[in-house]
Coordinates of C-alpha atoms in Angstrom, one line a residue:
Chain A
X936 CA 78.4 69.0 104.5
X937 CA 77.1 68.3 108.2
X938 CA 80.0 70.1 110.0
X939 CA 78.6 73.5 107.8
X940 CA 75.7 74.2 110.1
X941 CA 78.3 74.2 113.6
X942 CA 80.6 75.8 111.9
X943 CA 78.8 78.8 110.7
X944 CA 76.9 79.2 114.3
X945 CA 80.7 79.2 115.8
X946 CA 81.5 82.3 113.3
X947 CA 78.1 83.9 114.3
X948 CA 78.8 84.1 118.0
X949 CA 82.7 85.2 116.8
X950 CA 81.5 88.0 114.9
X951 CA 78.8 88.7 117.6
X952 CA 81.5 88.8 120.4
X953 CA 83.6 91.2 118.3
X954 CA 80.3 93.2 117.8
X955 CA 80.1 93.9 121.1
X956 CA 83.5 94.3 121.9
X957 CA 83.7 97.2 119.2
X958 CA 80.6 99.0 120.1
X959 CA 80.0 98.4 124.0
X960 CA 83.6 97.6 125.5
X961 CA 86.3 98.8 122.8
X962 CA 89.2 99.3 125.5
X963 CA 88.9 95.2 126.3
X964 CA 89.1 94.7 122.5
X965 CA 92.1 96.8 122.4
X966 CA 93.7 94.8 125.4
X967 CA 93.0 91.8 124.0
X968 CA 94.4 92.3 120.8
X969 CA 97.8 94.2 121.9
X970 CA 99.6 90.9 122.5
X971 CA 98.9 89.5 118.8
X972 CA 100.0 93.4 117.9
X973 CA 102.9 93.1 119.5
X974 CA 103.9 90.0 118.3
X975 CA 103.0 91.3 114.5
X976 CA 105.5 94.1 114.9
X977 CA 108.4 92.0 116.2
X978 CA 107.5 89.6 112.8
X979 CA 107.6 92.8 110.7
X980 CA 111.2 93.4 112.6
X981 CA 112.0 90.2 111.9
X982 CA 111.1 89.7 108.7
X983 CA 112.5 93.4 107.8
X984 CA 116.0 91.9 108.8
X985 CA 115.9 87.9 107.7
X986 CA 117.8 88.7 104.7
X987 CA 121.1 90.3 106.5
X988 CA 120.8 87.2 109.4
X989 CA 122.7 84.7 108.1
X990 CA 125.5 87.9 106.8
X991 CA 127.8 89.6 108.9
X992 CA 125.8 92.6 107.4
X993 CA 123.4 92.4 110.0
X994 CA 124.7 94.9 112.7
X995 CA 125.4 97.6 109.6
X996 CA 122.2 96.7 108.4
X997 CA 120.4 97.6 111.6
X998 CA 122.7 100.7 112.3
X999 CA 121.8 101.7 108.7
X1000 CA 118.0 101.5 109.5
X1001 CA 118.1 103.4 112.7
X1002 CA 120.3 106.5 110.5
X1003 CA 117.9 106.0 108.1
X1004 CA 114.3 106.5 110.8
X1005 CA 117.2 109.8 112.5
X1006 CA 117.1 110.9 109.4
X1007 CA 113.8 111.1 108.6
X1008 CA 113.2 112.4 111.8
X1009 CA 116.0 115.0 111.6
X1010 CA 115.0 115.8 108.3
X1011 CA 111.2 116.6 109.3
X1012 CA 112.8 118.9 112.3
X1013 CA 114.9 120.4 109.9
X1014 CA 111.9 121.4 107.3
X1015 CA 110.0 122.6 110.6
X1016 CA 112.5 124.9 111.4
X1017 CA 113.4 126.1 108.0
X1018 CA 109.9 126.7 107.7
X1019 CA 109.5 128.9 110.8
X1020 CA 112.5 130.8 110.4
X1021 CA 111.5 132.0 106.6
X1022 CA 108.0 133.1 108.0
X1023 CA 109.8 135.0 110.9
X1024 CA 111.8 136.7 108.1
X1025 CA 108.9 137.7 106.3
X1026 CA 106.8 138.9 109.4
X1027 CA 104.4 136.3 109.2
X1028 CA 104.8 134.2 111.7
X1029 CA 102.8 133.8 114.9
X1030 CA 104.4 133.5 117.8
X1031 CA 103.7 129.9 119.4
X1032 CA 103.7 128.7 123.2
X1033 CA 105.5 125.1 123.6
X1034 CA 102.5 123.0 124.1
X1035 CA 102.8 119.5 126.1
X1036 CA 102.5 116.4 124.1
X1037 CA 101.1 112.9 125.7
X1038 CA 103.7 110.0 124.1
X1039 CA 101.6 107.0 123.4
X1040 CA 103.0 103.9 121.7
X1041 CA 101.8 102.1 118.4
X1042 CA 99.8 99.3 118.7
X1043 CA 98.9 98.8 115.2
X1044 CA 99.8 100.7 112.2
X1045 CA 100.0 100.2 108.6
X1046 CA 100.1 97.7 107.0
X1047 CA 98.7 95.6 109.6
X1048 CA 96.3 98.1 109.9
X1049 CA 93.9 98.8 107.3
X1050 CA 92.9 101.9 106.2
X1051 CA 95.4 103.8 107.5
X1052 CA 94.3 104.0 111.1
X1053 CA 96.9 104.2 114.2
X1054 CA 96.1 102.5 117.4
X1055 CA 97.7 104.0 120.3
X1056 CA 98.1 103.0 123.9
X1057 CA 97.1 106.4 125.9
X1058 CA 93.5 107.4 125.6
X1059 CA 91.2 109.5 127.7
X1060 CA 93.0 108.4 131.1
X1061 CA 95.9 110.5 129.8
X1062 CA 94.1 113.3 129.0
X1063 CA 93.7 112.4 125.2
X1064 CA 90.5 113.7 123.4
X1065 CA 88.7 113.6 119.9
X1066 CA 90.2 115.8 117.3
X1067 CA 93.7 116.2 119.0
X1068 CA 96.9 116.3 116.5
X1069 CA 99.0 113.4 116.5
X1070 CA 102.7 114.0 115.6
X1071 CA 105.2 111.4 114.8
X1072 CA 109.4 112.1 115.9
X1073 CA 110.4 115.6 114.7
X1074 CA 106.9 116.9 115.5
X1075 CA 105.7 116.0 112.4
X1076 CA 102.0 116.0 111.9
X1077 CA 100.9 112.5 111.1
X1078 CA 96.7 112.2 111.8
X1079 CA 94.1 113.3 113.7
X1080 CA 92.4 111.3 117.0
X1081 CA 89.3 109.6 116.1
X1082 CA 87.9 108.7 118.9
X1083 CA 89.0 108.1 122.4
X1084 CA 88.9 104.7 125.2
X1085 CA 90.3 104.8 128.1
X1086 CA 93.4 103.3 127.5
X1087 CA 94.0 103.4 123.7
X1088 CA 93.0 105.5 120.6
X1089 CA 92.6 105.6 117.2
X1090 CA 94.3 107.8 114.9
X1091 CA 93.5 109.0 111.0
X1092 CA 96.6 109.6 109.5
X1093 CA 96.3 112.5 106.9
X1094 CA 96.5 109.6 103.8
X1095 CA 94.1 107.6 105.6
X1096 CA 91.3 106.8 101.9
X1097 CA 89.3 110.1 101.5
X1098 CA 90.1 111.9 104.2
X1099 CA 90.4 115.4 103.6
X1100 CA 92.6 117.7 105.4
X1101 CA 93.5 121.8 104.6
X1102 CA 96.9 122.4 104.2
X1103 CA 99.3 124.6 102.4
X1104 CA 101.9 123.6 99.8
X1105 CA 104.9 125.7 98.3
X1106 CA 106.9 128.2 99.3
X1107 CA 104.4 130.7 98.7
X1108 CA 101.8 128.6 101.4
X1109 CA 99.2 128.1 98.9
X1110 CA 96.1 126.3 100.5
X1111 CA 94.7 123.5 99.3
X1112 CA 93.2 120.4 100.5
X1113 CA 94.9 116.8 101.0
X1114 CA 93.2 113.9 100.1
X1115 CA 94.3 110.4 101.7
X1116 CA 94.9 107.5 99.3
X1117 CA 96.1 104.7 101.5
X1118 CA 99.0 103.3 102.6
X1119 CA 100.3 106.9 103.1
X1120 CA 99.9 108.9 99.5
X1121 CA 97.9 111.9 99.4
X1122 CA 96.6 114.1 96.6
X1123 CA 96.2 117.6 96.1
X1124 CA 94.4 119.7 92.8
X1125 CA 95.8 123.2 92.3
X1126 CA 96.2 125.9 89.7
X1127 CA 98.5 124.8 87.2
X1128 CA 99.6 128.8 87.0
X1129 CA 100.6 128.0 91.0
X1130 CA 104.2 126.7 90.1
X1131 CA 103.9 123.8 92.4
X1132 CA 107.1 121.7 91.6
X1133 CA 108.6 118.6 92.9
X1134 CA 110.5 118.5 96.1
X1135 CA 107.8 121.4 97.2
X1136 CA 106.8 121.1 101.1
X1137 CA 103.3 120.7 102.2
X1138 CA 102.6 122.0 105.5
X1139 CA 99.5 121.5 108.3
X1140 CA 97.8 124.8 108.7
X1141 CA 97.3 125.8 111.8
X1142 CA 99.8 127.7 114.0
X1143 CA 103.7 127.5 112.6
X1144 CA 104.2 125.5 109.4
X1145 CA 104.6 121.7 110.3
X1146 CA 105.6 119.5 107.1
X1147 CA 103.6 117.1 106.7
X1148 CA 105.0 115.7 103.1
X1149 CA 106.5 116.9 99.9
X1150 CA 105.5 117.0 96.4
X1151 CA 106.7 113.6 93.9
X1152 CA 104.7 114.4 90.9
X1153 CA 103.0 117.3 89.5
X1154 CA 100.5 116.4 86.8
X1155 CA 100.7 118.1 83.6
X1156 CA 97.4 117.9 81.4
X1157 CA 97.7 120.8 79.2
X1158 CA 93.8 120.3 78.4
X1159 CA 93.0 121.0 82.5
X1160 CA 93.5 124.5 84.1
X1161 CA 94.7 122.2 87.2
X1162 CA 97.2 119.9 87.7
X1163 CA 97.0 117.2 90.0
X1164 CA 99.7 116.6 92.9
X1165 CA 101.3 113.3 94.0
X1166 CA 102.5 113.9 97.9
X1167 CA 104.5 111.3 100.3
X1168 CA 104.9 112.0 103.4
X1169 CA 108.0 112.7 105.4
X1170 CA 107.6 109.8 107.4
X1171 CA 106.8 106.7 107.0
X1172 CA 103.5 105.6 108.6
X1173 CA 104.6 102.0 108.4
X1174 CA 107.6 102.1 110.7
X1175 CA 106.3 105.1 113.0
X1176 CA 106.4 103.3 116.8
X1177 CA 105.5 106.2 119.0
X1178 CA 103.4 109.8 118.6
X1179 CA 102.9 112.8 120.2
X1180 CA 99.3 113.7 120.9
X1181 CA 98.9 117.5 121.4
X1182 CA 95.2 118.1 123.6
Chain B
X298 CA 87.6 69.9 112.3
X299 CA 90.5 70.4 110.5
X300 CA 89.4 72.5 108.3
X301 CA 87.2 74.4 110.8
X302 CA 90.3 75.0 112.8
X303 CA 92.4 76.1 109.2
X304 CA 89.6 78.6 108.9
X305 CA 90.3 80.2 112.2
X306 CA 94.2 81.5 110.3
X307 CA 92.8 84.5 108.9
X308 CA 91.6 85.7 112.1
X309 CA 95.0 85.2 114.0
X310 CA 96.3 86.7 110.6
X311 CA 94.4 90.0 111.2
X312 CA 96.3 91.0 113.8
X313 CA 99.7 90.2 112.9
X314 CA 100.4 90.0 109.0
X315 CA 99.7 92.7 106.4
X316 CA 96.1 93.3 105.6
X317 CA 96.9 91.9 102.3
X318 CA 97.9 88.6 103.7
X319 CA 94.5 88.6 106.0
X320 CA 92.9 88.8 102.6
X321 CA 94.7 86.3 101.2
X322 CA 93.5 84.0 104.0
X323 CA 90.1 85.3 104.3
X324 CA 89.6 83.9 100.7
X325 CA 91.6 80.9 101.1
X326 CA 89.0 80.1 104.5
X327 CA 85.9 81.0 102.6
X328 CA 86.7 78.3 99.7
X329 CA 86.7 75.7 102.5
X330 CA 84.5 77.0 105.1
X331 CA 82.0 79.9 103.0
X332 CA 81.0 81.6 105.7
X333 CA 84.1 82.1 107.1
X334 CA 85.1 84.6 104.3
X335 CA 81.5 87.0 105.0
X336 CA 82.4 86.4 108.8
X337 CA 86.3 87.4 108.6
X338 CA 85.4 90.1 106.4
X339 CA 82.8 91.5 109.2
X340 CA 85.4 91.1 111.7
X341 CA 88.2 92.9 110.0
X342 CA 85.9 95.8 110.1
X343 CA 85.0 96.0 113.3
X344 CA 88.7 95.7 114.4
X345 CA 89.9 98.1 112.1
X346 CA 86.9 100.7 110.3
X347 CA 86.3 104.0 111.3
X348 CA 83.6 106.6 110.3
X349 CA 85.0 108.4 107.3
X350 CA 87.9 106.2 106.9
X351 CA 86.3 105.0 103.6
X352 CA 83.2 105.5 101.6
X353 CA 82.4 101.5 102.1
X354 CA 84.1 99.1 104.4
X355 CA 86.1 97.1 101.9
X356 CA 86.9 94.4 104.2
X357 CA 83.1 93.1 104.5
X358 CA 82.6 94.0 100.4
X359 CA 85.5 91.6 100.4
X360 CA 84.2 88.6 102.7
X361 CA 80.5 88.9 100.6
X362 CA 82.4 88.3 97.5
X363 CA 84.8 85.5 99.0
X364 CA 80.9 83.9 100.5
X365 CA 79.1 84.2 97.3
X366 CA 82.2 83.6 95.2
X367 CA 82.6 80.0 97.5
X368 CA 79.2 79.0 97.4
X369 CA 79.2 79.5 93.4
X370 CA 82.2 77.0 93.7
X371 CA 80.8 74.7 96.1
X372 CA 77.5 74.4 94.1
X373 CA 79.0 73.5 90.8
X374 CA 82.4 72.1 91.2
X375 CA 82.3 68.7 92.2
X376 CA 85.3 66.2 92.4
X377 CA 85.2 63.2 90.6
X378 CA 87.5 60.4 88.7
X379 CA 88.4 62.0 85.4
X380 CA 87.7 59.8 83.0
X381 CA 90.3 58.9 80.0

């Protein structure tokens, strides 16, 4: 194989040139790759709606699918709100300043994006910093900000493999602690004498009670004194196209 | 060339299609090109891994498998005329 030795130089200087695009210039790697994002999402649009194209489907189809994202959207307000009022009933709610959020576009999401990671198009030139909240439409929490370029970010969502985020669960705001696994699942352990049942909302702590998912499935080993919880989030990760990133 | 230029799908893949489709590629490009799998693999991850996003960055476990997996192939399968 002569061409071998030519061929695995050219994928030496590849990698090297990503290399140094990731560690020393990661806002030029972002700009370079926002076109072939771009172009991903439109094929994921696309492709989302090549069944209904050759129906007369396709406008209710579409109309259907933007109900369907209001929905979601109004039903993650909807939680929020429920949420807040319940706690104001019971005295035990804070009482919260409306903060100003930085929209920022998708780049790259799931499933395009591995592991669960957001890229954005606002970083530290519009005020963005490591650690801020990112929320998706309805002020749902989604992630956390990773870390920061100039122009773009990256964002953990809260499934994002192993990541571990505190959180409460249940009417009765039990804490416990998510655990990401992919492609937007989480986990939770708790008592099985908490009552934790499906349909259950689990909130971000933090100040007012943001949703960030409900309960699917409550494991039941009589043999274990704690059950293990399925969550899904409210929204879903793979079609979110903008956030809200709270400093 | 040819199939150096085929090899060159997965990384156009990476940014458009599913990660499971770049994988799919990745390993298709490493059986014709081996080091294309280990240097996909590397790239994926420095596109798309973040500290504490995972325990190991599967994407370059991945392309070491697809490498060594290719080079086992590439050693020991040979074409020839079957013989009736």
């Amino acid at each position: 194989m002569p061409w071998l030795g030519p061929v695995a130089l050219a994928l030496l200087v590849l990698v090297l040139i990503f290399a140094v695009l990731r560690f020393l210039l990661p806002g030029v790697l972002v700009a370079v790759a926002s076109p072939l994002w771009s172009v991903g999402s439109s094929l994921s649009v696309a492709a989302g709606n090549v069944g209904s194209f050759f129906t007369d489907k396709a406008v209710l189809t579409n109309e259907r699918d933007r109900l369907l994202a209001d929905n979601a959207a109004y039903y993650a307000k909807n939680a929020q709100l429920d949420a807040k009022v319940k706690d104001l009933e019971r005295l035990l709610g804070g009482r919260t300043e409306p903060i100003d959020g930085i929209l920022a576009g998708v780049l790259s999401r799931p499933p395009v994006s591995p592991y669960d990671v957001l890229i954005v198009n606002a970083g530290s030139n519009a005020r963005v910093s490591v650690g801020s909240r990112a929320d998706g439409p309805g002020g749902m929490p989604l992630g956390e900000v990773e870390s920061v370029t100039k122009n773009s970010a990256r964002i953990l969502l809260y499934s994002t493999p192993g990541k571990e985020t505190e959180s409460w669960i249940g009417e009765e705001r039990i804490p416990v602690t998510l655990i990401g696994e992919g492609s937007g699942a989480m986990s939770a352990v708790v008592a099985r004498e908490a009552g934790i049942a499906i349909g259950d909302l689990v909130f971000a702590s933090g100040p007012g009670a943001l949703p960030v998912g409900s309960v699917i499935a409550v494991g039941n080993d009589p043999s274990s004194p704690r059950s293990r919880v399925d969550i899904r989030p409210l929204l879903n990760p793979f079609s979110v196209t903008w956030v809200t990133i709270t400093p | 060339m040819i199939r150096a230029m085929t090899s060159l799908i997965p990384l156009i893949s990476l940014f458009i299609f599913p990660w499971q489709v770049a994988l799919v590629a990745i390993f298709a490009a490493s059986l014709m090109v081996p080091p294309a799998g280990l240097a996909f693999g590397l790239i994926a991850d420095l596109v798309y891994y973040s500290p504490g996003v995972a325990f190991v960055p599967y994407f370059t476990l991945f392309g070491i498998f697809s490498f060594v997996l290719s080079l086992l192939v590439h050693r020991f399968v040979k074409t020839r005329i079957m013989e009736g």
